[in-house]
CSV table of C-alpha atoms in Angstrom, one decimal:
chain,number,residue,atom,x,y,z
A,3,MET,CA,26.3,-31.4,113.5
A,4,ALA,CA,28.6,-28.9,111.9
A,5,LYS,CA,26.3,-28.8,108.9
A,6,LEU,CA,23.3,-28.0,111.2
A,7,ARG,CA,25.3,-25.2,112.9
A,8,ALA,CA,26.3,-23.8,109.5
A,9,LYS,CA,22.7,-23.6,108.5
A,10,ILE,CA,21.8,-21.9,111.8
A,11,GLY,CA,24.6,-19.4,111.4
A,12,SER,CA,23.6,-18.6,107.8
A,13,GLY,CA,19.8,-18.6,108.4
A,14,LYS,CA,17.6,-15.9,107.2
A,15,ALA,CA,16.1,-15.2,110.6
A,16,GLY,CA,15.4,-11.5,111.3
A,17,ARG,CA,15.0,-9.9,114.7
A,18,PHE,CA,12.0,-11.3,116.5
A,19,ASP,CA,9.2,-9.2,118.1
A,20,GLN,CA,8.7,-10.0,121.7
A,21,ARG,CA,5.0,-9.2,121.2
A,22,ASN,CA,4.8,-12.5,119.2
A,23,THR,CA,6.2,-14.7,122.0
A,24,MET,CA,3.7,-17.1,123.5
A,25,TYR,CA,4.1,-15.5,126.9
A,26,MET,CA,2.9,-12.2,125.5
A,27,ARG,CA,0.3,-13.1,122.8
A,28,PRO,CA,-2.4,-14.2,125.3
A,29,ARG,CA,-2.1,-10.8,127.0
A,30,ASP,CA,-2.3,-8.7,123.8
A,31,PRO,CA,-6.0,-8.1,123.0
A,32,GLU,CA,-5.1,-6.0,120.0
A,33,LYS,CA,-3.3,-8.8,118.1
A,34,SER,CA,-4.6,-12.1,119.5
A,35,ASP,CA,-7.7,-14.0,118.4
A,36,ALA,CA,-10.3,-15.4,120.8
A,37,GLY,CA,-8.6,-18.8,121.0
A,38,ILE,CA,-5.3,-17.4,122.1
A,39,LEU,CA,-6.9,-15.0,124.6
A,40,ASP,CA,-8.9,-17.9,126.0
A,41,ILE,CA,-5.6,-19.8,126.6
A,42,GLY,CA,-4.2,-16.8,128.4
A,43,ARG,CA,-7.4,-16.3,130.5
A,44,ARG,CA,-7.1,-19.9,131.7
A,45,HIS,CA,-3.4,-19.9,132.2
A,46,TYR,CA,-2.9,-16.5,133.8
A,47,SER,CA,-6.1,-16.6,136.0
A,48,VAL,CA,-5.9,-17.1,139.7
A,49,LYS,CA,-4.7,-20.7,140.3
A,50,ARG,CA,-6.6,-23.1,142.4
A,51,PHE,CA,-5.4,-26.2,144.1
A,52,GLY,CA,-7.2,-29.3,145.3
A,53,LYS,CA,-6.5,-32.7,146.9
A,54,THR,CA,-4.8,-34.4,144.0
A,55,PRO,CA,-1.3,-35.4,145.0
A,56,GLY,CA,1.2,-33.0,143.5
A,57,TYR,CA,-1.4,-30.3,143.1
A,58,THR,CA,-2.4,-29.6,146.7
A,59,MET,CA,-2.3,-26.3,148.6
A,60,ARG,CA,1.1,-27.2,150.1
A,61,ASP,CA,2.5,-28.0,146.7
A,62,TRP,CA,1.3,-24.7,145.3
A,63,ALA,CA,2.6,-22.7,148.3
A,64,PHE,CA,6.0,-24.2,147.9
A,65,SER,CA,6.0,-23.3,144.2
A,66,MET,CA,5.1,-19.7,145.1
A,67,SER,CA,8.0,-19.5,147.6
A,68,MET,CA,10.4,-20.5,144.8
A,69,TRP,CA,9.0,-17.9,142.4
A,70,TYR,CA,9.1,-15.2,145.0
A,71,MET,CA,12.3,-13.4,144.0
A,72,GLU,CA,11.3,-13.4,140.3
A,73,ARG,CA,7.7,-12.4,140.7
A,74,TRP,CA,8.2,-9.7,143.2
A,75,TRP,CA,11.6,-8.3,142.3
A,76,GLY,CA,13.0,-9.8,139.1
A,77,PHE,CA,10.4,-9.4,136.3
A,78,GLY,CA,12.5,-11.5,134.0
A,79,ASN,CA,9.5,-12.5,131.9
A,80,MET,CA,8.4,-8.9,131.4
A,81,THR,CA,9.6,-6.3,128.9
A,82,GLY,CA,13.1,-5.6,130.3
A,83,ASP,CA,14.6,-2.7,132.2
A,84,GLU,CA,12.5,-3.4,135.3
A,85,GLY,CA,13.1,-4.5,138.9
A,86,LEU,CA,16.4,-6.3,139.3
A,87,PHE,CA,16.9,-6.2,135.6
A,88,THR,CA,17.0,-2.4,135.4
A,89,TRP,CA,19.4,-1.3,132.7
A,90,PHE,CA,20.9,1.9,134.0
A,91,PRO,CA,20.3,2.5,137.7
A,92,ASP,CA,21.2,5.8,139.3
A,93,GLU,CA,24.9,5.6,138.6
A,94,ALA,CA,25.8,8.6,140.9
A,95,GLU,CA,24.0,7.1,143.9
A,96,ARG,CA,25.4,3.6,143.2
A,97,ALA,CA,29.0,4.9,142.9
A,98,LEU,CA,28.6,6.8,146.1
A,99,ARG,CA,27.3,3.8,148.0
A,100,ASP,CA,30.1,1.6,146.5
A,101,ARG,CA,32.7,4.3,147.6
A,102,MET,CA,33.7,5.1,144.0
A,103,GLU,CA,35.0,8.3,142.6
A,104,PRO,CA,33.1,9.7,139.5
A,105,GLY,CA,34.6,8.1,136.4
A,106,GLU,CA,36.7,5.6,138.3
A,107,LYS,CA,37.4,2.5,136.2
A,108,TRP,CA,39.3,-0.8,136.6
A,109,GLU,CA,42.0,-0.9,133.9
A,110,VAL,CA,41.7,-4.0,131.7
A,111,SER,CA,45.2,-4.9,130.4
A,112,ASP,CA,44.4,-8.5,129.8
A,113,PRO,CA,40.9,-9.4,128.5
A,114,GLU,CA,41.6,-13.1,128.9
A,115,GLU,CA,42.4,-12.6,132.6
A,116,THR,CA,39.2,-10.5,132.9
A,117,ARG,CA,37.2,-13.3,131.2
A,118,ARG,CA,38.4,-15.8,133.8
A,119,ASN,CA,37.6,-13.4,136.6
A,120,ILE,CA,34.1,-12.7,135.4
A,121,LYS,CA,33.2,-16.3,134.9
A,122,LYS,CA,34.5,-17.2,138.3
A,123,ALA,CA,32.6,-14.3,139.8
A,124,ALA,CA,29.4,-15.5,138.2
A,125,LEU,CA,29.9,-19.0,139.6
A,126,TYR,CA,30.6,-17.7,143.0
A,127,ILE,CA,27.4,-15.6,142.9
A,128,GLY,CA,25.4,-18.7,142.0
A,129,ALA,CA,25.5,-19.5,138.3
A,130,SER,CA,25.8,-23.2,137.4
A,131,LEU,CA,27.5,-22.6,134.0
A,132,VAL,CA,28.9,-19.5,132.4
A,133,GLY,CA,29.8,-18.6,128.8
A,134,ILE,CA,30.8,-15.5,126.9
A,135,CYS,CA,30.2,-14.5,123.2
A,136,LYS,CA,30.2,-11.5,121.0
A,137,ILE,CA,26.6,-10.2,120.6
A,138,ASP,CA,24.9,-11.3,117.4
A,139,ARG,CA,22.3,-8.6,117.0
A,140,ARG,CA,19.9,-10.9,115.1
A,141,TRP,CA,19.1,-12.4,118.5
A,142,LEU,CA,17.9,-9.1,120.0
A,143,TYR,CA,14.1,-8.7,120.0
A,144,SER,CA,13.1,-6.0,117.5
A,145,HIS,CA,10.5,-4.6,119.9
A,146,SER,CA,9.6,-5.0,123.5
A,147,PHE,CA,6.0,-5.6,124.7
A,148,HIS,CA,4.8,-5.0,128.2
A,149,PRO,CA,2.0,-7.5,129.1
A,150,ASN,CA,0.3,-5.1,131.5
A,151,THR,CA,0.5,-1.7,129.8
A,152,HIS,CA,0.7,-3.1,126.2
A,153,LYS,CA,3.5,-0.6,125.5
A,154,HIS,CA,5.2,-1.7,122.3
A,155,VAL,CA,8.5,0.0,121.5
A,156,PRO,CA,11.7,-0.8,119.4
A,157,ILE,CA,14.7,-2.2,121.3
A,158,GLU,CA,18.0,-0.5,120.7
A,159,ILE,CA,21.2,-1.6,122.4
A,160,PRO,CA,24.1,0.8,122.0
A,161,GLU,CA,27.0,-0.5,119.8
A,162,GLU,CA,29.4,-0.1,122.7
A,163,PHE,CA,27.8,-3.2,124.2
A,164,GLN,CA,29.9,-5.9,122.5
A,165,TYR,CA,29.8,-8.9,124.7
A,166,ALA,CA,27.1,-11.2,126.3
A,167,ILE,CA,27.8,-13.1,129.5
A,168,VAL,CA,25.4,-16.0,129.5
A,169,MET,CA,24.6,-18.0,132.6
A,170,ALA,CA,22.8,-21.3,133.1
A,171,HIS,CA,21.0,-22.0,136.3
A,172,GLU,CA,20.4,-25.6,137.3
A,173,MET,CA,16.9,-26.7,138.2
A,174,SER,CA,16.4,-29.5,140.8
A,175,TYR,CA,16.7,-32.9,139.4
A,176,GLU,CA,14.4,-34.4,142.0
A,177,LEU,CA,11.6,-31.8,141.6
A,178,MET,CA,11.7,-31.9,137.8
A,179,GLN,CA,11.1,-35.7,138.1
A,180,THR,CA,7.6,-34.9,139.4
A,181,SER,CA,6.6,-33.0,136.2
A,182,PRO,CA,4.0,-32.0,135.2
A,183,ALA,CA,2.9,-31.6,138.9
A,184,TYR,CA,3.8,-28.5,140.9
A,185,GLY,CA,7.2,-29.9,142.0
A,186,GLY,CA,8.4,-29.2,138.4
A,187,PHE,CA,6.8,-25.7,138.6
A,188,SER,CA,8.7,-25.1,141.8
A,189,ALA,CA,12.0,-26.1,140.1
A,190,ASN,CA,11.2,-23.6,137.3
A,191,GLY,CA,10.5,-20.9,139.9
A,192,ARG,CA,13.8,-21.4,141.6
A,193,GLY,CA,15.6,-21.2,138.3
A,194,TYR,CA,13.9,-17.9,137.4
A,195,SER,CA,14.6,-16.5,140.9
A,196,MET,CA,18.3,-17.4,140.5
A,197,MET,CA,18.3,-15.7,137.1
A,198,ALA,CA,17.2,-12.5,138.7
A,199,PHE,CA,19.6,-12.7,141.6
A,200,VAL,CA,22.7,-13.8,139.7
A,201,ALA,CA,22.3,-11.6,136.6
A,202,SER,CA,21.6,-8.4,138.6
A,203,SER,CA,24.5,-9.1,141.0
A,204,LEU,CA,27.0,-9.8,138.2
A,205,ALA,CA,25.8,-6.6,136.5
A,206,HIS,CA,26.4,-4.7,139.7
A,207,TYR,CA,29.9,-6.1,139.9
A,208,ILE,CA,30.7,-5.0,136.4
A,209,ARG,CA,29.2,-1.5,137.0
A,210,SER,CA,31.3,-1.2,140.2
A,211,LEU,CA,34.4,-1.8,138.0
A,212,GLY,CA,33.4,1.3,136.1
A,213,TYR,CA,31.8,-0.4,133.0
A,214,LYS,CA,28.3,-0.7,131.8
A,215,ALA,CA,26.1,-3.8,132.2
A,216,ILE,CA,22.5,-4.7,131.2
A,217,PRO,CA,21.1,-7.7,133.0
A,218,MET,CA,18.4,-9.8,131.4
A,219,GLY,CA,16.1,-12.7,132.0
A,220,ASN,CA,13.9,-13.8,129.1
A,221,ASP,CA,13.5,-10.2,128.1
A,222,THR,CA,15.3,-8.1,125.5
A,223,ALA,CA,17.0,-10.9,123.6
A,224,LEU,CA,16.6,-14.6,122.7
A,225,SER,CA,18.5,-16.6,125.3
A,226,VAL,CA,18.9,-20.0,123.6
A,227,PRO,CA,20.8,-18.9,120.5
A,228,ILE,CA,23.0,-16.5,122.6
A,229,ALA,CA,23.8,-19.4,124.9
A,230,ILE,CA,24.7,-21.6,122.0
A,231,ASP,CA,27.1,-18.8,120.7
A,232,ALA,CA,28.6,-18.7,124.2
A,233,GLY,CA,29.4,-22.4,124.2
A,234,LEU,CA,27.0,-23.6,126.8
A,235,GLY,CA,25.3,-26.3,124.7
A,236,GLU,CA,23.4,-27.3,121.6
A,237,LEU,CA,19.8,-27.0,120.5
A,238,GLY,CA,17.6,-30.0,121.1
A,239,ARG,CA,14.5,-31.4,119.5
A,240,ASN,CA,12.5,-29.9,122.4
A,241,GLY,CA,13.5,-26.4,121.4
A,242,MET,CA,15.6,-26.0,124.5
A,243,LEU,CA,19.3,-25.6,125.2
A,244,ILE,CA,20.9,-29.0,125.9
A,245,THR,CA,24.0,-28.6,128.2
A,246,GLU,CA,26.5,-31.4,128.5
A,247,LYS,CA,26.3,-31.4,132.3
A,248,PHE,CA,22.6,-30.8,133.0
A,249,GLY,CA,20.9,-31.5,129.7
A,250,PRO,CA,17.9,-29.1,129.3
A,251,ARG,CA,17.5,-28.8,133.1
A,252,VAL,CA,18.6,-25.2,133.2
A,253,ARG,CA,17.2,-21.6,133.0
A,254,LEU,CA,19.2,-18.9,131.2
A,255,SER,CA,20.1,-15.3,132.0
A,256,LYS,CA,22.5,-13.0,130.4
A,257,VAL,CA,24.4,-9.7,130.9
A,258,PHE,CA,25.4,-7.4,128.0
A,259,THR,CA,28.5,-5.3,128.7
A,260,ASP,CA,31.2,-3.1,127.3
A,261,LEU,CA,33.8,-4.7,129.5
A,262,PRO,CA,36.6,-6.1,127.3
A,263,LEU,CA,36.4,-9.9,127.2
A,264,VAL,CA,37.5,-12.9,125.2
A,265,PRO,CA,34.6,-15.0,123.8
A,266,ASP,CA,34.2,-18.7,124.3
A,267,LYS,CA,33.6,-21.0,121.3
A,268,PRO,CA,30.5,-23.0,120.4
A,269,VAL,CA,30.6,-26.6,121.4
A,270,GLU,CA,29.4,-29.9,119.8
A,271,PHE,CA,28.9,-33.1,121.8
A,272,GLY,CA,26.4,-35.1,119.7
A,273,VAL,CA,23.0,-33.6,120.5
A,274,THR,CA,21.7,-33.3,117.0
A,275,GLU,CA,22.3,-36.9,116.0
A,276,PHE,CA,21.1,-38.2,119.3
A,277,CYS,CA,17.9,-36.2,119.1
A,278,ARG,CA,17.3,-37.6,115.7
A,279,ALA,CA,17.4,-41.1,117.2
A,280,CYS,CA,15.7,-40.4,120.5
A,281,LYS,CA,12.3,-38.6,120.2
A,282,ARG,CA,11.5,-39.3,123.9
A,283,CYS,CA,10.5,-35.7,124.5
A,284,ALA,CA,8.0,-35.9,121.6
A,285,GLU,CA,6.6,-39.2,122.8
A,286,GLU,CA,6.1,-37.9,126.4
A,287,CYS,CA,4.8,-34.4,125.5
A,288,PRO,CA,1.2,-34.2,126.9
A,289,GLY,CA,0.4,-31.2,124.6
A,290,ASP,CA,1.6,-33.0,121.4
A,291,CYS,CA,3.7,-29.9,120.6
A,292,ILE,CA,7.1,-31.4,119.8
A,293,SER,CA,8.0,-32.5,116.3
A,294,PHE,CA,8.8,-36.2,115.4
A,295,GLY,CA,10.2,-35.1,112.0
A,296,GLU,CA,13.4,-33.6,110.7
A,297,PRO,CA,14.6,-30.0,111.3
A,298,THR,CA,13.1,-27.4,109.1
A,299,THR,CA,13.2,-23.6,108.6
A,300,GLU,CA,9.5,-22.9,109.2
A,301,GLY,CA,7.6,-23.2,112.5
A,302,PRO,CA,3.9,-23.8,112.9
A,303,THR,CA,2.9,-20.5,114.5
A,304,ILE,CA,3.7,-16.8,114.6
A,305,SER,CA,5.4,-17.5,117.9
A,306,ASN,CA,8.2,-19.3,116.1
A,307,ASN,CA,11.3,-17.5,115.0
A,308,ASN,CA,11.3,-18.7,111.4
A,309,GLY,CA,14.3,-18.8,109.0
A,310,ILE,CA,16.5,-21.0,111.2
A,311,TYR,CA,17.1,-24.7,110.4
A,312,LYS,CA,16.1,-26.5,113.6
A,313,TRP,CA,13.3,-28.4,115.3
A,314,TYR,CA,10.3,-26.1,116.0
A,315,ILE,CA,7.8,-26.8,118.8
A,316,ASN,CA,4.2,-25.6,118.7
A,317,PRO,CA,4.0,-23.1,121.6
A,318,GLU,CA,0.3,-22.6,121.3
A,319,LYS,CA,-0.3,-26.3,122.1
A,320,CYS,CA,2.3,-26.1,124.9
A,321,LEU,CA,0.7,-23.2,126.7
A,322,ASP,CA,-2.7,-24.7,126.2
A,323,PHE,CA,-1.6,-27.7,128.2
A,324,TRP,CA,-0.1,-25.5,130.8
A,325,ALA,CA,-3.5,-23.9,131.2
A,326,ARG,CA,-5.2,-27.3,131.4
A,327,ASN,CA,-2.6,-28.4,133.9
A,328,ASN,CA,-3.1,-25.3,136.0
A,329,GLY,CA,0.6,-24.6,136.2
A,330,SER,CA,3.4,-25.5,133.7
A,331,CYS,CA,5.0,-28.6,132.4
A,332,GLY,CA,8.6,-30.0,132.1
A,333,ASN,CA,8.0,-33.5,130.8
A,334,CYS,CA,10.4,-32.8,127.9
A,335,VAL,CA,13.1,-32.0,130.5
A,336,ARG,CA,12.2,-34.9,132.7
A,337,VAL,CA,12.5,-37.6,130.0
A,338,CYS,CA,15.5,-36.1,128.2
A,339,SER,CA,18.4,-38.6,128.1
A,340,TYR,CA,20.8,-35.8,128.9
A,341,ASN,CA,18.9,-35.1,132.1
A,342,LYS,CA,21.1,-37.2,134.4
A,343,LEU,CA,23.0,-36.7,137.6
A,344,PRO,CA,26.8,-37.0,137.5
A,345,GLY,CA,28.2,-40.6,137.5
A,346,LYS,CA,30.6,-42.8,135.7
A,347,LEU,CA,27.9,-44.7,133.8
A,348,HIS,CA,26.3,-41.5,132.6
A,349,ASP,CA,29.6,-40.0,131.7
A,350,MET,CA,30.4,-43.0,129.6
A,351,ALA,CA,27.1,-42.8,127.8
A,352,ARG,CA,27.8,-39.1,127.0
A,353,CYS,CA,31.2,-40.1,125.6
A,354,LEU,CA,29.6,-42.7,123.3
A,355,ILE,CA,27.0,-40.2,122.1
A,356,LYS,CA,29.8,-37.8,121.3
A,357,HIS,CA,32.1,-40.2,119.5
A,358,ALA,CA,30.0,-43.2,118.4
A,359,SER,CA,26.6,-41.9,117.2
A,360,TRP,CA,25.8,-45.2,115.5
A,361,LEU,CA,25.1,-46.5,119.0
A,362,ASN,CA,22.5,-43.9,119.7
A,363,PRO,CA,19.4,-46.2,119.1
A,364,VAL,CA,20.9,-48.7,121.5
A,365,LEU,CA,21.5,-46.1,124.1
A,366,VAL,CA,17.9,-44.8,123.8
A,367,GLY,CA,16.6,-48.3,124.3
A,368,MET,CA,18.8,-48.8,127.4
A,369,ASP,CA,17.6,-45.5,128.7
A,370,LYS,CA,14.0,-46.6,128.5
A,371,LEU,CA,14.7,-50.1,129.8
A,372,ALA,CA,16.4,-48.6,132.9
A,373,GLY,CA,13.4,-46.4,133.6
A,374,TYR,CA,15.1,-43.1,133.4
A,375,GLY,CA,12.7,-40.2,133.0
A,376,SER,CA,9.8,-41.9,134.8
A,377,ARG,CA,7.6,-39.6,136.8
A,378,VAL,CA,8.1,-39.5,140.5
A,379,LYS,CA,5.3,-38.9,143.0
A,380,THR,CA,5.6,-35.5,144.7
A,381,GLU,CA,5.0,-37.0,148.1
A,382,ASP,CA,8.0,-39.4,147.6
A,383,VAL,CA,10.3,-36.4,147.0
A,384,TRP,CA,9.4,-35.0,150.4
A,385,LYS,CA,9.9,-38.3,152.1
């Protein structure tokens, strides 16, 4: 695992252009071919529902309620510096409303104490996990791209922003068990809405201390490598962050700041070797977009950030299934062996993964035999 992290850290990856992400390409007529535009047309068109269990009008309506904060106020999948993720709001008006004097600032005499305070504040606001790291500017997007206006501009974050506060937001275990039906889409929506609420609220707290803060969703910078730097987890075969507590069942937000802090350290708890033995996410992927092979430094499409030694997914195939599914998909989250609720048995399994990797094939077999990761009917969740 240390070898894999060393390769990631010394990789030749450059800054990635947001225009090339799979969320943006289908909405970019200047750069995308007919096939990609067709995927986008099918995925981003007005959704319809029917009578199939898990895909009914009631299921869709519930999904939209969970996405409400993000879609109407957050815009965390957009270009950045919008809605609740605004970078620099009217500081004079904000200070007046917060009863601050111009230039007033909380004196930081102990960055370690401030680190503890910020992490506790984030948890109180609603984050599930919090980590802090120095900003590695390789993970900033080189350019932002607006899917509606098609505005494409360089991203520059002032050097005074030295730290990233990264937050993981748990998604419902029960709802994710219904994936790829709309219950999983609902869990995604709540995760994104919590991203908007928590990141913007934490940024406001930091600004009210007299410091600068830039809240972000999926915009502006790559969330997964920053979260790894901040000690929240490791990279899995499914291309997602695997946390020790929730597995991949999280969404990520971050806040860049000039507030003096002490970084956390990256963690290792056996994910890489377990993913080598497991492959359940690849087996259960309906879009056939997850690799069965070994990590590599080259991905299959322009939407992959090449130059990093890791498992690459095929995002074109992934979004194509989303379009065919008329929603999204979280099967790779549902079947992941790390996607478990707390319990002594599960804690023991995690300990064995961490300290006795030779048992991984046995643990994978036991996981399948016990039926973990099996799809649950949406109607049974409501019962």
